[in-house]
XYZ file of C-alpha atoms in Angstrom:
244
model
C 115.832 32.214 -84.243
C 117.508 28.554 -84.051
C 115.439 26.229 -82.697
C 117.217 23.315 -81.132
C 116.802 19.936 -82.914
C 116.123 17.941 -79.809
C 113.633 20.165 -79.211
C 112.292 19.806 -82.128
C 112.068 16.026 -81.911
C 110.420 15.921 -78.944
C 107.777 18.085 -80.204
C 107.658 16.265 -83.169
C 106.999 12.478 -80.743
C 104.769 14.021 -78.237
C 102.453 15.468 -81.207
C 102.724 11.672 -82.292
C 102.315 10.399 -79.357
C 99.132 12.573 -78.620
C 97.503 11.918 -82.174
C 97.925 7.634 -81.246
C 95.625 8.224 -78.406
C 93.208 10.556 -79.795
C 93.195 8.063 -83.279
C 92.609 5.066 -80.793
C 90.059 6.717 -78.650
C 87.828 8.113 -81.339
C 89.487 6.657 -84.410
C 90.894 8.130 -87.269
C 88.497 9.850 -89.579
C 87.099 11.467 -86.738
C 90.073 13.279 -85.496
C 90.826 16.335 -87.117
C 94.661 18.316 -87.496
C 92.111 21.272 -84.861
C 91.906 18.491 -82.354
C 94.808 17.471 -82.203
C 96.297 21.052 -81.752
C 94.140 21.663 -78.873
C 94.740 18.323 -77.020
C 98.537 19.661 -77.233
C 97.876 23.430 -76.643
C 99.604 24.179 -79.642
C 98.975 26.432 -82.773
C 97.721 24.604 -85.665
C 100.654 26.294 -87.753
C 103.029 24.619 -84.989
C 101.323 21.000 -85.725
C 102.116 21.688 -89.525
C 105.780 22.993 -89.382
C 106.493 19.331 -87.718
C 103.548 17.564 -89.979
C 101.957 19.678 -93.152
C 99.135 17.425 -93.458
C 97.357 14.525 -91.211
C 98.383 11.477 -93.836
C 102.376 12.388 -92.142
C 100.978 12.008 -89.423
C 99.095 8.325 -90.061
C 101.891 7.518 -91.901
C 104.665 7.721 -89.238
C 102.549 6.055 -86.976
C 102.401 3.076 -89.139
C 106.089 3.516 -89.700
C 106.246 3.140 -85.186
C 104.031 0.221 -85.916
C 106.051 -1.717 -88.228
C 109.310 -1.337 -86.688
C 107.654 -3.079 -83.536
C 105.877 -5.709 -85.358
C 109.420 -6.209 -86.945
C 111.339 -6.801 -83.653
C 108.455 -8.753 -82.498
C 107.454 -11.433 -85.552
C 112.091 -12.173 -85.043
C 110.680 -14.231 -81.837
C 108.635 -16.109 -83.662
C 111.579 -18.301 -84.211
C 112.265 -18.809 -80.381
C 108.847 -20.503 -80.192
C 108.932 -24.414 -78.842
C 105.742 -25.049 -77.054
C 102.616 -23.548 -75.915
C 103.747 -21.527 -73.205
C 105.983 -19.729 -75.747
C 102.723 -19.987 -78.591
C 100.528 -18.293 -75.916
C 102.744 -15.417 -75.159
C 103.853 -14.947 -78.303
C 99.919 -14.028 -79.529
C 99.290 -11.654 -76.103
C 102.280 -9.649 -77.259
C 101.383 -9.618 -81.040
C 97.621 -8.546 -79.487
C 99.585 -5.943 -77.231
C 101.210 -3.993 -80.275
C 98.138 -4.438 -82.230
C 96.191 -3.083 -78.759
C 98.878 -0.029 -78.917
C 97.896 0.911 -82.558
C 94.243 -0.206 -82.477
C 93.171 2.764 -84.695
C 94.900 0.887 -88.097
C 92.659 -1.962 -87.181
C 89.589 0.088 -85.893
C 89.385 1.938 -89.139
C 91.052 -0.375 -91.555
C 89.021 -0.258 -94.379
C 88.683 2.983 -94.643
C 92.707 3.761 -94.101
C 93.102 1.265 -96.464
C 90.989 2.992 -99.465
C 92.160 6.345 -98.816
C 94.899 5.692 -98.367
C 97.872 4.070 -100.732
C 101.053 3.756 -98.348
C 98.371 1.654 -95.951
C 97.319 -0.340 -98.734
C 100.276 -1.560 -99.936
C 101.858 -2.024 -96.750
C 99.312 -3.710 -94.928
C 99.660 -6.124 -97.506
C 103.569 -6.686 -96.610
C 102.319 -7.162 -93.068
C 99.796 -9.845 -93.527
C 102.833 -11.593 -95.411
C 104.934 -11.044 -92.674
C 102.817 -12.376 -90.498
C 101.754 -15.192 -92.027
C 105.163 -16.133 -92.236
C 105.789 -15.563 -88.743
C 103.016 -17.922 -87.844
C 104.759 -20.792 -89.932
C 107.351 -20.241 -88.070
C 106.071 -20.348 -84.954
C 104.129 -23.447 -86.193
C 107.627 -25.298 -87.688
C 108.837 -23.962 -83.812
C 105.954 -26.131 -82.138
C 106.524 -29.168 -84.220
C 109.904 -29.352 -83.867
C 109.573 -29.100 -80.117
C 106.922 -31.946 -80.583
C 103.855 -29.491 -79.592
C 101.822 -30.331 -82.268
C 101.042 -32.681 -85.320
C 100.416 -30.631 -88.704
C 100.426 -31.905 -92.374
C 102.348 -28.926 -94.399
C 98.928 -28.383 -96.085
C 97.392 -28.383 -92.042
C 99.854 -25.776 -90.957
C 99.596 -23.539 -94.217
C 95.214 -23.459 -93.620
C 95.867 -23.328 -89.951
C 98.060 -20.285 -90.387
C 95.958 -18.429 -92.943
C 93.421 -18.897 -90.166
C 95.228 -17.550 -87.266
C 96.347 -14.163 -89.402
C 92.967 -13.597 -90.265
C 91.571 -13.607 -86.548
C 94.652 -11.396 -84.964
C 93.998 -9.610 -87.901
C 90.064 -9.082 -87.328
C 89.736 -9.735 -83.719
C 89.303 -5.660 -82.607
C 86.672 -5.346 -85.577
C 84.874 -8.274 -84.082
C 85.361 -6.673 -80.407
C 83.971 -3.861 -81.539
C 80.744 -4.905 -83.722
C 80.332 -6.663 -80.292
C 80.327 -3.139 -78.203
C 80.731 -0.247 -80.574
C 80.503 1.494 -77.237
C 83.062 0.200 -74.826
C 84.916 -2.419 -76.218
C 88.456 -0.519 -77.875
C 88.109 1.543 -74.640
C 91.394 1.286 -72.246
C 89.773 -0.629 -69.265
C 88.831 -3.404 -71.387
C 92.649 -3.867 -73.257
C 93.289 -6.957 -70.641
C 90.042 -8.941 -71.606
C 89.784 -8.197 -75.390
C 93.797 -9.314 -75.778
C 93.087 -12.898 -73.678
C 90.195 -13.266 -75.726
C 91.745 -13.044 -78.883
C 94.902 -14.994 -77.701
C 92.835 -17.399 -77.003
C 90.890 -17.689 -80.000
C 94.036 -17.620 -82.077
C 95.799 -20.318 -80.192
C 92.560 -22.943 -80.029
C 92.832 -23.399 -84.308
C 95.467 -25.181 -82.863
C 94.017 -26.964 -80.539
C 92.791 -30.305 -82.720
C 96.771 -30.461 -83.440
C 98.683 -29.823 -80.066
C 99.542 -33.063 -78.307
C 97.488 -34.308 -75.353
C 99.330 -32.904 -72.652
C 100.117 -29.468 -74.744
C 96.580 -29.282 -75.354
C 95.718 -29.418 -71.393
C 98.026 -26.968 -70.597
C 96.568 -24.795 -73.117
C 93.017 -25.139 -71.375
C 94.966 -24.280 -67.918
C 96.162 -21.316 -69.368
C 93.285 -19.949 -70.886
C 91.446 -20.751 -67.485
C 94.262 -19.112 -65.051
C 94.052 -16.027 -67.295
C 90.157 -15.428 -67.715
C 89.869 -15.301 -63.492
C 90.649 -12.286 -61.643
C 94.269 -11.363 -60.585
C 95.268 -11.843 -56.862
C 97.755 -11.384 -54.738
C 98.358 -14.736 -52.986
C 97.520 -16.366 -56.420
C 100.763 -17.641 -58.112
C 101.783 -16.436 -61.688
C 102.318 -18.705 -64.774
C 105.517 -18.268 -66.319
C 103.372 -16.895 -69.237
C 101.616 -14.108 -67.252
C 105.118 -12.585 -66.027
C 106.588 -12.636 -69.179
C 103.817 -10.583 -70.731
C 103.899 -8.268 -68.087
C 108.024 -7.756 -69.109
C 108.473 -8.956 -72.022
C 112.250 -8.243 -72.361
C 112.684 -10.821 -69.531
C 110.978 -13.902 -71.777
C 112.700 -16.113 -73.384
C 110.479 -15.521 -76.467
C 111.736 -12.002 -76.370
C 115.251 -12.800 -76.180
């Protein structure tokens, strides 16, 4: 019996799709190939004709997660000021929110796990050079006021907290804190956090609107409450200018 390829394929990204929210939900090491057959009412000998052994699957996920990080550090270069700084972090906090598993369980993904370890290290690079960029973006745009040995320490700095954040979320509230409901709160906080290393360097005015960001974003939605520019362009990110 032929079976069709698209077929095949979609079985192939809904078992992937289905072993990112189990990974995410109860992280990594704790999900086994059984679970993730039953979540999908499937054999396990169906799981392994699309994926022999639970490292394909890991490792295709991290293959998802660095073509988005790739599409997303390109903006980087599109950033001028701090509304463009501050949405620029929520969506790199987004994608990391989408594959919180790699950061949940890093360090043990990382020493089990060679593809992870070497390629996590090519993503730290990439992101650190991202940040400079987004950092030459804000100077030239008059944001801020860095020394090159400022914005290479100031960029090391903001790598290593979007890189850390969900750990520290999580030694917070092992319990609730990588849990769905609290995505919103855990990605302003860590926005925020990355974006005020900068503060001492953004210029007066940049570094108010900063503080009116941060403060129209930790109070509840509402309906007859207008929406920064910021907020909108998170919510559709395709329409940003960052984006572009």
């Amino acid at each position: 019996m032929v079976i069709p390829v698209k077929k095949t394929r979609r079985t192939a990204e809904r078992i992937l799709d289905v072993t990112l929210e189990l990974f995410n939900r109860f992280g990594e090491p704790n999900v086994s190939t059984a679970l993730i057959s039953a979540e999908l009412n499937i054999s396990t000998g169906n799981l392994y004709y699309h994926y022999p052994a639970k490292d394909l699957l890991v490792d295709r996920l991290v293959d998802r997660y660095e073509a988005s990080l790739d599409i997303l550090l390109k903006a980087a270069d599109d950033v001028h000021d701090v509304e463009d700084a501050w949405l620029f972090f929520h969506m790199l906090f987004e994608l990391v929110w989408q594959y919180r598993f790699l950061y949940r369980d890093l360090n043990d993904l990382l020493s089990k796990n060679r593809r992870i370890e070497t390629h996590f290290q090519d993503v730290l690079k990439e992101k650190t050079q991202a940040v400079r960029r987004v950092l030459a973006g804000l100077g030239r745009g008059n944001a801020v006021r860095l020394t090159a040995s400022e914005a290479e320490s100031v960029a090391t700095a903001m790598v290593v907290v979007s890189t850390y954040w969900l750990s520290y979320e999580y030694v917070c509230d092992p319990r609730h804190a990588l849990e769905p409901e609290n995505a919103s709160a855990a990605m302003l906080r860590g926005a925020s956090h990355v974006l005020s290393l900068l503060a001492p360097y953004f210029e007066p005015e940049q570094r108010q609107h900063l503080m009116g960001l941060a403060q129209a974003y930790s109070k509840p939605a509402s309906p007859s409450t207008d929406t920064p520019r910021a907020a909108s362009s998170v919510a559709s990110p395709h329409s940003s200018r960052v984006a572009q």
